[in-house]
Amino acid sequence: MTLAEILASLFPAGHDVVQDRGILLGSGPLKDGGHITVIGVADRTPLGIDDLVRLSGHVLKAVEAGGRDPILVLIDSDSQRMSKRDELLGLNEFLAHLAKCLLLADMQAHHTVGLLYGHSAAGAFIATAMSTRTLVALPGATPVVMDLPSMSKVTKLTIETLQEKAKSTPVFAPGLDNLAQTGAVLAIWDDKRSLADQLQTVLGEAAAGDRRDRLGKERKGRPKAADIAERVRELALHPA
Amino acid sequence: METFSYRQTAGRRSAGTRAQAIVGVVASGNLEVLVERVLPDTECQIDVSTPISGFGKVWEAVVADFVERRSPGGLKLSINDGGARADTVALRLAQAVRLIEEDMK
Amino acid sequence: MTDQKTVTPFQRHTSSWYESSARDRVRLLLDAGSFREFIGPEAREMSPHLDLFDLPKQFDDGIVVGRGMLGGKPLFVAAQEGRFMGGAFGEVHGAKLTGLLRAARDTRPAIPVLILFDTGGVRLQEANAGELSISEIMRALVEARTAGAKVVGLIGGRSGCYGGGGLIAGTCSALAVSEHGRIAVSGPEVIETNRGIEEFDSKDKSLVWRTMGGRNRRLIGGADAFVDDTIEAFRAAALLLIERAPAFDLDMLKAEQARLTERLQRFGDCADAVDIWAREGIADARSVPGLSTEAFTAIADKAREPRYDAR
């Protein structure tokens, strides 16, 4: 689906989402009569410091306005922008700041939903879609934590060998199914159905709190994370 | 990965009261040794896990020399090897035993 | 694992943070004999994914987490071992830090958390699990801060603080950094590989240090304290920052938004760190990398007082 088709399906009654230099800002009406704030990245834009303050500013404005409007994060991005200037000026702070704004918003009753409709990678993925409470994806989305050519270079294994190894585990290779299995992506939406309906459904369903490690265990994508985290938490709270 | 386990008789119980200690880190040319006081006084065990294959004989010699010199009775030593040379292995084994034999205070 | 050996002030003053292992940093940093580890090496909770690549595992998966005392007060602490797989985040490694931060979220009254970063980012061989753990850690960290816990990051290890580690650092309440403490998202080699040597020459060590190193981070406001490479210096900074660190709320995030926006406006057109430092009013900006910690701190405090309210 194109971005225009996605927005049309999400907001059949119209919206005021504007795209400017790869960044999406705006809002739209929900089916139940409510309203949802929208931020996003389009056209596989690499996420740099100048873009990040625009996104975080929009989220903060929504939180400051009060109320309980949810926030939708639409993502088709590259990785974080790789440049001397971005790193010189503290890209890590700008990425973390956006993530913190989204996390604060969610804790202050603005349910955050990420919709991965294209690409995303590395730090850009963490600061945007992964910093929402509920991350869903459209079929054909292509999230990449580490691409196989780069992995091949570092591990000195051929891409064929890596592809072979990837058949036995979702833990390292790129792709939507692998990330869903590790628990990062809650659900893959049906692009034949109304996205507005599906959005309304997840807004009603997903409980607060981070359940991704338990999901990863249920789906057999991350065998140990949930148990280790819970054991440490227990030991820390109830020292022997 | 190759794994070896050597169970040997030691002359005497290792000194000290500490239950466990760890030295080293798993990095290229280095290794970690976890030592635990979990065996009967005159026994010792050394478990090795290494990514470098074909050095069983060398490990056996290093371990035999170590048991002979330190008499680590009661100790189980577990090694995660990152591809260390024999002298580094011997050094870490000695450090591990020295650490577990230290007094607590 | 516990360690009850005494620690002398002399040891703290003479031990290099950079040269020390994660375990030694924790042992020497905290009050003597106070550290108690959770899921220590004897539990042998190792990565379940490295066998597939025929790679050696470490008993603690490269991170030490537990509880101890600093200046007579309880806190939680996590320390990454930068020499094991570059201190990278894998499934188990990340989950240990997530669990610790969730405990901080649930502890009343709240107690601080120290994170001793030493990491190249996400572990390649378990990239999806590592990436997801970064996100889980950030969420747990924010929840802990919201519950009143101060989370202070200490950065000065061999592997610096890169990739997802940089994002977690940016989520902390306060940061102390030494000369060696590089903080960035994309590492020098990654930028060079993707954008070419004209964009970033990863072999130019002076460029790497002045762009990503502790001095520039302190001068642009990316870290709150610049410290010597000793355990004692990090200990003093940790005690100070626990006191000064801000709460996590909308006001703090608005202040951070203003702080970052101002940085872009003031320095957005600077081509190099030296240009930024000159614009900060430092007369001989080129001399900054060679200054002693004392002289540098004096200049840095004059150019930019630490704010402690916008992170």
XYZ file of C-alpha atoms in Angstrom:
656
model
C 0.000 0.000 0.000
C 1.164 3.546 -0.688
C 1.196 6.112 2.089
C -1.782 7.888 0.511
C -3.752 4.621 0.441
C -2.808 3.888 4.027
C -3.908 7.331 5.227
C -7.124 7.039 3.246
C -7.913 3.685 4.798
C -6.992 4.892 8.308
C -8.981 8.108 7.966
C -11.846 7.675 5.513
C -13.328 10.966 6.766
C -10.116 12.842 6.027
C -7.135 14.014 8.068
C -4.616 16.843 8.338
C -1.408 14.809 8.166
C 1.210 16.736 6.216
C 4.400 15.364 4.742
C 7.389 17.692 4.790
C 10.925 16.542 3.917
C 10.126 12.944 4.800
C 8.474 13.740 8.128
C 4.753 13.256 8.782
C 2.931 15.451 11.310
C -0.780 15.929 11.899
C -3.842 14.183 13.255
C -7.036 12.490 12.214
C -10.454 11.362 13.454
C -11.092 7.891 14.853
C -14.112 5.762 14.052
C -15.412 6.025 17.613
C -15.539 9.818 17.398
C -12.184 10.349 19.086
C -9.089 11.908 17.644
C -5.574 10.589 17.124
C -2.281 12.487 16.863
C -0.058 11.328 14.006
C 3.704 11.489 13.584
C 5.804 9.510 11.165
C 8.622 9.014 8.730
C 7.968 8.407 5.024
C 9.860 7.494 1.869
C 12.545 5.582 3.683
C 14.013 8.831 5.015
C 17.098 8.491 7.228
C 16.314 9.927 10.634
C 18.601 12.803 11.567
C 18.740 15.340 14.370
C 16.737 18.022 12.539
C 13.872 15.589 11.852
C 13.899 14.184 15.362
C 13.219 17.498 17.138
C 10.236 18.090 14.866
C 8.795 14.697 15.753
C 9.417 15.020 19.491
C 8.034 18.579 19.506
C 4.774 17.328 17.995
C 4.479 14.575 20.606
C 5.165 16.996 23.462
C 2.508 19.374 22.153
C -0.008 16.543 22.194
C 0.913 15.615 25.773
C 0.785 19.232 26.885
C -2.687 19.611 25.404
C -3.829 17.011 27.920
C -6.727 14.672 27.224
C -6.308 11.053 26.238
C -5.896 11.204 22.465
C -3.815 8.264 21.303
C -0.734 8.773 19.138
C -0.036 6.930 15.887
C 3.551 6.538 14.663
C 3.748 5.674 10.947
C 7.105 4.321 9.876
C 8.838 3.854 6.560
C 12.338 5.031 7.393
C 15.949 4.241 6.728
C 18.232 3.784 9.739
C 19.380 6.784 11.743
C 21.197 9.259 9.491
C 24.842 8.257 9.369
C 26.893 11.412 9.194
C 29.633 13.285 10.960
C 27.310 16.227 11.679
C 24.586 14.112 13.284
C 27.027 12.312 15.549
C 28.970 15.486 16.345
C 25.810 17.124 17.647
C 24.680 14.149 19.736
C 22.334 12.040 17.612
C 21.993 9.578 20.505
C 20.338 12.275 22.626
C 17.888 13.254 19.885
C 16.855 9.635 19.295
C 16.539 8.936 23.021
C 14.562 12.161 23.497
C 11.941 11.105 20.931
C 11.693 7.686 22.557
C 11.279 9.285 25.991
C 8.554 11.622 24.688
C 6.628 8.661 23.253
C 7.054 6.672 26.469
C 5.899 9.595 28.613
C 2.895 10.118 26.347
C 1.896 6.475 26.694
C 2.239 6.597 30.478
C 0.083 9.725 30.544
C -2.832 7.913 28.908
C -2.016 8.696 25.269
C -1.958 5.125 24.007
C 0.853 4.952 21.448
C 0.526 2.732 18.389
C 3.312 2.135 15.873
C 2.427 1.158 12.315
C 5.384 -0.143 10.361
C 4.329 0.106 6.720
C 7.722 0.027 4.978
C 11.305 -0.116 6.028
C 13.062 0.726 9.265
C 16.395 -0.069 10.797
C 18.686 0.157 13.805
C 18.444 3.280 16.003
C 15.654 4.858 13.943
C 13.519 1.784 14.529
C 14.126 1.833 18.299
C 13.365 5.546 18.705
C 10.117 5.457 16.730
C 8.043 2.334 16.143
C 9.623 0.300 18.945
C 9.019 3.024 21.496
C 5.252 2.617 21.176
C 3.068 0.443 23.388
C 1.511 -1.430 20.491
C 3.549 -2.074 17.355
C 1.759 -3.492 14.339
C 2.905 -3.885 10.745
C 1.507 -4.145 7.265
C 2.360 -7.184 5.137
C 5.504 -6.515 3.151
C 7.126 -4.283 5.767
C 10.887 -4.809 5.866
C 12.408 -4.076 9.262
C 16.129 -4.725 9.462
C 18.228 -4.704 12.567
C 21.342 -5.949 10.852
C 21.499 -6.607 7.112
C 23.075 -9.863 5.969
C 25.830 -8.288 3.802
C 27.109 -6.322 6.824
C 26.815 -9.429 9.004
C 28.673 -11.432 6.405
C 31.502 -8.910 6.452
C 31.925 -9.024 10.220
C 31.345 -12.740 10.799
C 33.301 -13.762 7.677
C 30.498 -16.187 6.858
C 28.964 -16.193 3.383
C 25.472 -14.821 2.893
C 24.373 -18.336 1.865
C 25.699 -19.733 5.154
C 23.890 -17.019 7.099
C 20.662 -17.696 5.200
C 21.020 -21.373 6.032
C 21.529 -20.623 9.729
C 18.571 -18.235 9.695
C 16.256 -21.161 8.887
C 16.685 -22.518 12.417
C 16.191 -19.270 14.371
C 14.485 -15.890 14.038
C 17.033 -14.285 16.345
C 19.391 -12.554 13.927
C 18.175 -12.355 10.341
C 16.164 -9.386 9.036
C 12.485 -9.503 8.284
C 9.023 -8.917 9.637
C 8.284 -12.522 10.563
C 11.481 -12.808 12.562
C 10.738 -9.635 14.508
C 7.177 -10.752 15.130
C 8.450 -14.059 16.475
C 10.863 -12.355 18.895
C 7.927 -10.335 20.222
C 8.695 -6.897 18.784
C 5.646 -6.804 16.500
C 2.309 -7.614 18.111
C 0.324 -8.293 14.944
C 0.469 -8.059 11.190
C -2.599 -6.291 9.859
C -4.719 -7.392 6.933
C -4.253 -4.866 4.142
C -7.515 -5.956 2.499
C -9.569 -4.757 5.460
C -10.247 -1.228 6.720
C -7.220 0.038 8.621
C -9.501 2.361 10.580
C -11.346 -0.683 11.967
C -8.133 -2.484 12.825
C -6.733 0.644 14.510
C -9.873 0.992 16.582
C -9.560 -2.646 17.640
C -5.959 -2.418 18.904
C -6.753 0.824 20.740
C -9.398 -1.070 22.650
C -7.302 -4.149 23.319
C -3.651 -3.653 24.083
C -3.007 -3.344 27.797
C -0.339 -1.056 29.224
C 3.014 -2.485 30.259
C 5.751 -4.168 28.291
C 4.730 -7.725 27.337
C 7.157 -8.163 24.464
C 9.506 -10.564 26.230
C 6.617 -12.859 27.184
C 5.299 -12.671 23.631
C 8.768 -13.613 22.344
C 8.754 -16.633 24.630
C 5.263 -17.747 23.583
C 6.224 -17.434 19.931
C 9.501 -19.274 20.529
C 11.577 -16.378 19.210
C 13.355 -15.503 22.434
C 13.658 -18.504 24.719
C 15.292 -16.827 27.720
C 14.641 -13.080 27.924
C 11.343 -13.118 29.836
C 12.528 -15.616 32.446
C 15.905 -13.974 33.016
C 14.360 -10.512 33.425
C 11.769 -11.822 35.864
C 14.354 -13.778 37.871
C 16.580 -10.706 38.224
C 13.579 -8.597 39.220
C 12.548 -11.111 41.862
C 16.076 -11.450 43.271
C 16.422 -7.677 43.404
C 13.106 -7.179 45.169
C 13.439 -10.086 47.586
C 17.110 -10.571 48.461
C 17.793 -13.926 50.070
C 33.065 -25.923 20.025
C 35.116 -28.655 21.635
C 34.603 -29.646 25.249
C 36.817 -31.648 27.604
C 36.304 -32.743 31.176
C 39.153 -33.885 33.398
C 38.408 -35.460 36.783
C 41.514 -35.977 38.875
C 42.681 -36.881 42.358
C 44.290 -34.062 44.309
C 46.744 -34.482 47.193
C 44.999 -32.127 49.600
C 42.025 -29.851 50.075
C 42.431 -26.370 48.678
C 42.860 -23.711 51.395
C 40.403 -20.942 52.285
C 36.657 -20.793 52.787
C 35.323 -18.906 49.782
C 32.726 -20.836 47.828
C 33.601 -19.485 44.392
C 35.637 -17.027 42.367
C 36.036 -15.997 38.758
C 38.983 -14.607 36.808
C 39.566 -13.538 33.220
C 37.263 -12.702 30.361
C 36.346 -14.500 27.151
C 38.165 -12.554 24.477
C 40.664 -13.330 21.759
C 43.750 -14.893 23.362
C 42.099 -14.843 26.772
C 39.761 -17.065 28.812
C 37.649 -17.079 31.936
C 37.961 -19.547 34.783
C 35.102 -20.060 37.223
C 36.209 -21.951 40.320
C 33.731 -23.486 42.758
C 34.292 -25.405 45.969
C 31.801 -28.189 45.318
C 33.720 -31.483 45.278
C 35.035 -33.922 47.900
C 38.355 -32.777 49.423
C 40.651 -34.977 47.369
C 38.988 -34.588 44.010
C 39.113 -31.897 41.402
C 37.539 -31.362 38.024
C 38.407 -29.125 35.115
C 35.814 -28.542 32.389
C 36.941 -26.844 29.199
C 34.929 -25.332 26.383
C 37.011 -24.039 23.485
C 36.326 -22.857 19.930
C 39.792 -24.010 18.815
C 39.735 -27.682 17.900
C 42.553 -30.204 17.936
C 44.351 -29.126 21.101
C 43.154 -31.879 23.446
C 46.679 -33.026 24.189
C 47.827 -29.525 25.103
C 44.864 -29.018 27.437
C 45.558 -32.360 29.062
C 49.189 -31.405 29.697
C 48.337 -27.959 31.073
C 45.704 -29.438 33.377
C 47.998 -32.216 34.616
C 50.740 -29.699 35.392
C 48.252 -27.439 37.182
C 46.853 -30.213 39.378
C 50.369 -31.362 40.190
C 51.517 -27.858 41.234
C 48.423 -26.478 42.995
C 46.647 -29.568 44.319
C 43.198 -27.966 43.967
C 41.300 -30.520 46.070
C 37.570 -29.900 46.331
C 37.515 -27.487 43.415
C 35.664 -27.577 40.154
C 37.177 -25.272 37.547
C 35.128 -24.356 34.499
C 36.842 -22.732 31.556
C 35.377 -20.728 28.701
C 38.249 -20.323 26.303
C 38.575 -17.540 23.754
C 41.619 -19.095 22.106
C 44.257 -18.531 24.787
C 47.845 -19.768 24.669
C 48.880 -22.495 27.094
C 50.843 -20.078 29.306
C 47.818 -17.792 29.620
C 45.673 -20.783 30.584
C 48.184 -21.815 33.260
C 48.280 -18.242 34.589
C 44.482 -17.952 34.835
C 44.147 -21.337 36.537
C 46.719 -20.262 39.132
C 44.954 -16.888 39.604
C 41.606 -18.601 40.075
C 42.941 -20.879 42.800
C 44.778 -17.996 44.496
C 41.554 -15.991 44.542
C 39.366 -18.724 46.017
C 42.035 -19.439 48.650
C 42.097 -15.782 49.757
C 40.524 -14.904 53.071
C 37.291 -12.983 52.841
C 38.498 -9.980 54.862
C 28.729 -13.878 43.412
C 29.928 -11.798 46.357
C 33.261 -10.216 47.017
C 34.183 -9.104 50.471
C 37.759 -7.973 49.958
C 38.502 -4.579 51.462
C 38.939 -1.636 49.137
C 41.290 1.200 50.021
C 41.013 4.808 48.820
C 44.490 4.317 47.370
C 43.166 1.539 45.140
C 40.321 3.728 43.990
C 42.677 6.607 43.150
C 45.182 4.466 41.288
C 42.938 2.019 39.412
C 42.185 2.957 35.824
C 38.514 2.654 34.907
C 39.470 1.936 31.312
C 41.851 -0.890 32.209
C 39.582 -2.516 34.809
C 37.206 -5.378 34.140
C 33.475 -4.936 34.714
C 33.759 -6.924 37.947
C 36.664 -4.868 39.238
C 34.851 -1.622 38.418
C 31.865 -2.739 40.483
C 33.985 -4.075 43.348
C 36.119 -0.939 43.606
C 33.339 1.569 42.922
C 30.921 0.420 45.613
C 31.427 0.431 49.369
C 33.815 -2.418 50.223
C 32.216 -5.828 50.352
C 28.709 -4.524 49.714
C 28.033 -6.013 46.278
C 25.593 -8.920 45.818
C 25.192 -10.258 42.308
C 21.953 -11.527 40.755
C 22.315 -14.555 38.457
C 26.096 -14.608 38.758
C 28.484 -16.660 36.617
C 27.881 -19.774 38.742
C 24.292 -19.820 37.404
C 25.774 -20.300 33.910
C 22.975 -18.377 32.212
C 24.739 -17.988 28.907
C 23.637 -16.977 25.454
C 21.586 -19.704 23.758
C 22.502 -18.325 20.324
C 26.290 -18.385 20.072
C 26.598 -22.142 19.520
C 25.018 -21.658 16.113
C 28.045 -19.553 15.178
C 30.548 -21.762 16.973
C 31.503 -18.848 19.206
C 32.605 -19.083 22.842
C 30.181 -18.004 25.545
C 30.798 -16.225 28.828
C 29.217 -17.403 32.083
C 27.618 -14.001 32.794
C 26.962 -13.154 29.107
C 29.100 -10.057 29.505
C 27.133 -8.174 32.159
C 27.188 -8.078 35.946
C 24.007 -6.962 37.738
C 23.264 -6.702 41.434
C 22.792 -4.611 44.510
C 25.275 -2.770 46.710
C 25.982 0.357 48.703
C 27.490 3.671 47.661
C 28.352 6.140 50.385
C 26.329 4.032 52.819
C 23.171 4.060 50.694
C 21.686 1.133 48.755
C 21.508 1.071 44.988
C 21.304 -1.241 42.004
C 24.235 -1.549 39.632
C 24.882 -3.062 36.205
C 28.284 -3.274 34.522
C 29.050 -4.354 30.965
C 32.259 -6.217 30.119
C 33.535 -4.448 27.021
C 36.075 -7.124 26.163
C 33.541 -9.946 25.742
C 32.034 -9.514 22.268
C 32.547 -5.768 22.554
C 30.121 -5.547 25.466
C 27.296 -6.044 22.993
C 23.648 -6.544 23.920
C 22.369 -10.074 23.363
C 19.199 -11.718 24.647
C 20.439 -12.711 28.115
C 22.743 -9.710 28.552
C 19.903 -7.305 27.801
C 17.315 -9.176 29.873
C 19.494 -8.920 32.980
C 19.508 -5.128 32.709
C 15.787 -5.040 31.900
C 15.027 -7.079 35.024
C 17.186 -4.830 37.191
C 15.431 -1.694 35.931
C 12.015 -3.269 36.446
C 13.063 -3.963 40.043
C 14.060 -0.299 40.383
C 10.604 0.615 39.067
C 8.995 -1.571 41.740
C 11.228 -0.660 44.722
C 9.832 1.687 47.412
C 11.312 3.942 48.499
C 13.077 4.308 45.161
C 16.816 3.674 45.086
C 19.248 4.772 42.355
C 20.636 2.630 39.540
C 24.154 2.890 38.139
C 24.808 1.619 34.621
C 28.479 1.132 33.799
C 28.316 1.205 30.004
C 30.975 -0.498 27.875
C 29.382 -1.512 24.607
C 29.567 -1.476 20.851
C 25.771 -1.837 20.636
C 23.654 -4.776 19.547
C 25.275 -8.226 19.277
C 25.300 -9.175 15.606
C 24.670 -12.899 16.106
C 21.436 -12.230 18.001
C 20.613 -8.854 16.503
C 16.814 -9.032 16.736
C 16.847 -10.096 20.379
C 19.506 -7.495 21.176
C 17.650 -4.672 19.435
C 14.443 -5.551 21.193
C 16.237 -5.678 24.536
C 17.462 -2.101 23.975
C 13.859 -1.001 23.576
C 12.754 -2.982 26.640
C 15.585 -1.490 28.681
C 14.627 2.047 27.625
C 11.008 1.485 28.601
C 11.950 -0.058 31.958
C 14.409 2.768 32.544
C 11.760 5.409 31.931
C 9.333 3.541 34.190
C 11.991 3.387 36.926
C 12.662 7.116 36.588
C 8.956 7.865 36.682
C 8.784 5.928 39.957
C 11.508 8.203 41.349
C 14.702 6.215 40.718
C 17.725 8.188 39.520
C 19.526 6.267 36.791
C 23.114 7.400 36.319
C 25.338 6.219 33.456
C 29.116 5.970 33.799
C 31.038 5.818 30.522
C 34.770 5.295 30.127
C 35.409 1.739 28.933
C 37.234 0.148 26.049
C 34.218 -0.284 23.829
C 32.769 3.174 24.537
C 29.000 3.513 24.362
C 27.757 2.964 20.818
C 24.634 1.967 18.962
C 21.739 1.060 21.219
C 24.017 1.758 24.180
C 24.064 5.408 23.097
C 20.262 5.453 23.072
C 20.059 3.957 26.563
C 22.642 6.490 27.766
C 20.447 9.252 26.350
C 17.581 7.883 28.429
C 19.504 8.071 31.731
C 18.960 10.814 34.337
C 22.598 11.899 34.212
C 25.920 10.828 32.660
C 29.550 10.974 33.717
C 32.143 10.426 31.020
C 35.927 10.208 30.875
C 38.345 10.961 28.080
C 37.885 7.397 26.800
C 34.118 7.534 26.970
C 32.988 7.829 23.400
C 29.225 8.184 23.003
C 27.585 7.833 19.590
C 25.019 5.843 17.643
C 26.813 4.917 14.404
C 30.441 4.045 15.039
C 33.265 5.531 12.948
C 33.676 2.404 10.797
C 29.939 2.170 10.182
C 29.755 5.757 8.949
C 32.812 5.288 6.765
C 31.475 2.033 5.294
C 28.085 3.533 4.508
C 29.005 7.066 3.493
C 32.641 6.946 2.459
C 35.932 8.124 3.869
C 35.182 11.723 2.833
C 32.302 11.742 5.335
C 34.225 10.159 8.179
C 37.770 8.772 8.263
C 37.558 6.101 10.961
C 41.361 5.806 11.061
C 41.704 9.463 12.069
C 41.713 8.848 15.827
C 41.902 12.540 16.656
C 38.703 13.084 14.635
C 36.977 10.183 16.410
C 37.876 11.463 19.877
C 36.977 15.081 19.306
C 33.662 14.165 17.646
C 32.426 11.365 19.915
C 34.744 11.565 22.928
C 34.017 12.708 26.458
C 35.213 16.290 26.013
C 32.865 17.137 23.177
C 29.990 15.393 24.940
C 30.597 17.480 28.059
C 30.923 20.698 26.043
C 27.730 20.282 24.019
C 25.786 19.119 27.069
C 25.637 15.437 26.085
C 27.131 14.468 29.451
C 26.918 16.194 32.819
C 30.349 15.459 34.242
C 33.789 14.941 32.731
C 36.020 12.862 34.973
C 39.520 11.418 35.226
C 40.071 7.807 34.267
C 40.048 6.506 37.846
C 37.554 4.551 39.912
C 37.597 7.346 42.506
C 36.667 10.017 39.958
C 33.703 7.976 38.724
C 32.655 7.265 42.309
C 32.656 10.963 43.199
C 30.716 11.776 40.024
C 28.161 9.037 40.710
C 27.528 10.381 44.214
C 27.127 13.935 42.895
C 24.891 13.024 39.962
C 22.566 10.872 42.052
C 21.888 14.010 44.095
C 21.513 16.389 41.157
C 19.701 14.283 38.564
C 16.277 15.519 37.478
C 12.924 13.780 37.819
C 11.252 12.339 34.738
C 8.195 14.366 33.737
C 6.748 16.631 31.069
C 8.667 19.679 32.341
C 11.962 17.842 32.066
C 11.182 16.715 28.511
C 10.160 20.242 27.519
C 13.451 21.495 28.921
C 15.302 18.815 26.940
C 13.396 19.733 23.784
C 14.489 23.354 24.321
C 18.049 22.306 25.075
C 18.350 20.204 21.904
C 16.617 22.816 19.753
C 19.011 25.475 21.030
C 21.962 23.202 20.239
C 20.797 22.858 16.649
C 20.335 26.608 16.317
C 23.701 27.492 17.813
C 25.891 24.776 16.359
C 23.931 23.264 13.484
C 26.265 24.734 10.878
C 29.515 23.741 12.598
C 31.678 21.453 10.487
C 33.860 20.193 13.294
C 33.975 19.934 17.076
C 36.627 22.661 17.207
C 34.159 25.080 15.586
C 31.608 24.281 18.286
C 34.098 24.794 21.075
C 35.202 28.131 19.584
C 31.581 29.237 19.373
C 31.168 28.214 23.012
C 33.609 31.039 23.746
C 36.702 28.932 24.309
C 39.610 31.149 23.234
C 42.032 28.457 22.134
C 39.614 25.757 21.022
C 42.341 23.692 19.356
C 44.028 23.164 22.715
C 40.978 21.470 24.283
C 41.998 17.841 23.593
C 45.356 18.381 25.323
C 44.115 20.063 28.513
C 44.358 18.378 31.899
C 41.030 17.280 33.385
C 41.201 20.106 35.897
C 41.898 22.792 33.303
C 39.297 21.340 30.946
C 36.624 21.206 33.642
C 37.265 24.846 34.560
C 36.880 25.924 30.935
C 33.875 23.694 30.370
C 32.086 24.976 33.478
C 32.690 28.546 32.311
C 31.464 27.835 28.786
C 28.489 25.734 29.812
C 27.365 25.135 33.366
C 25.979 21.634 33.813
C 22.168 21.950 33.948
C 21.026 18.746 35.608
C 17.397 19.521 34.682
C 17.023 18.500 31.059
C 17.853 14.853 30.511
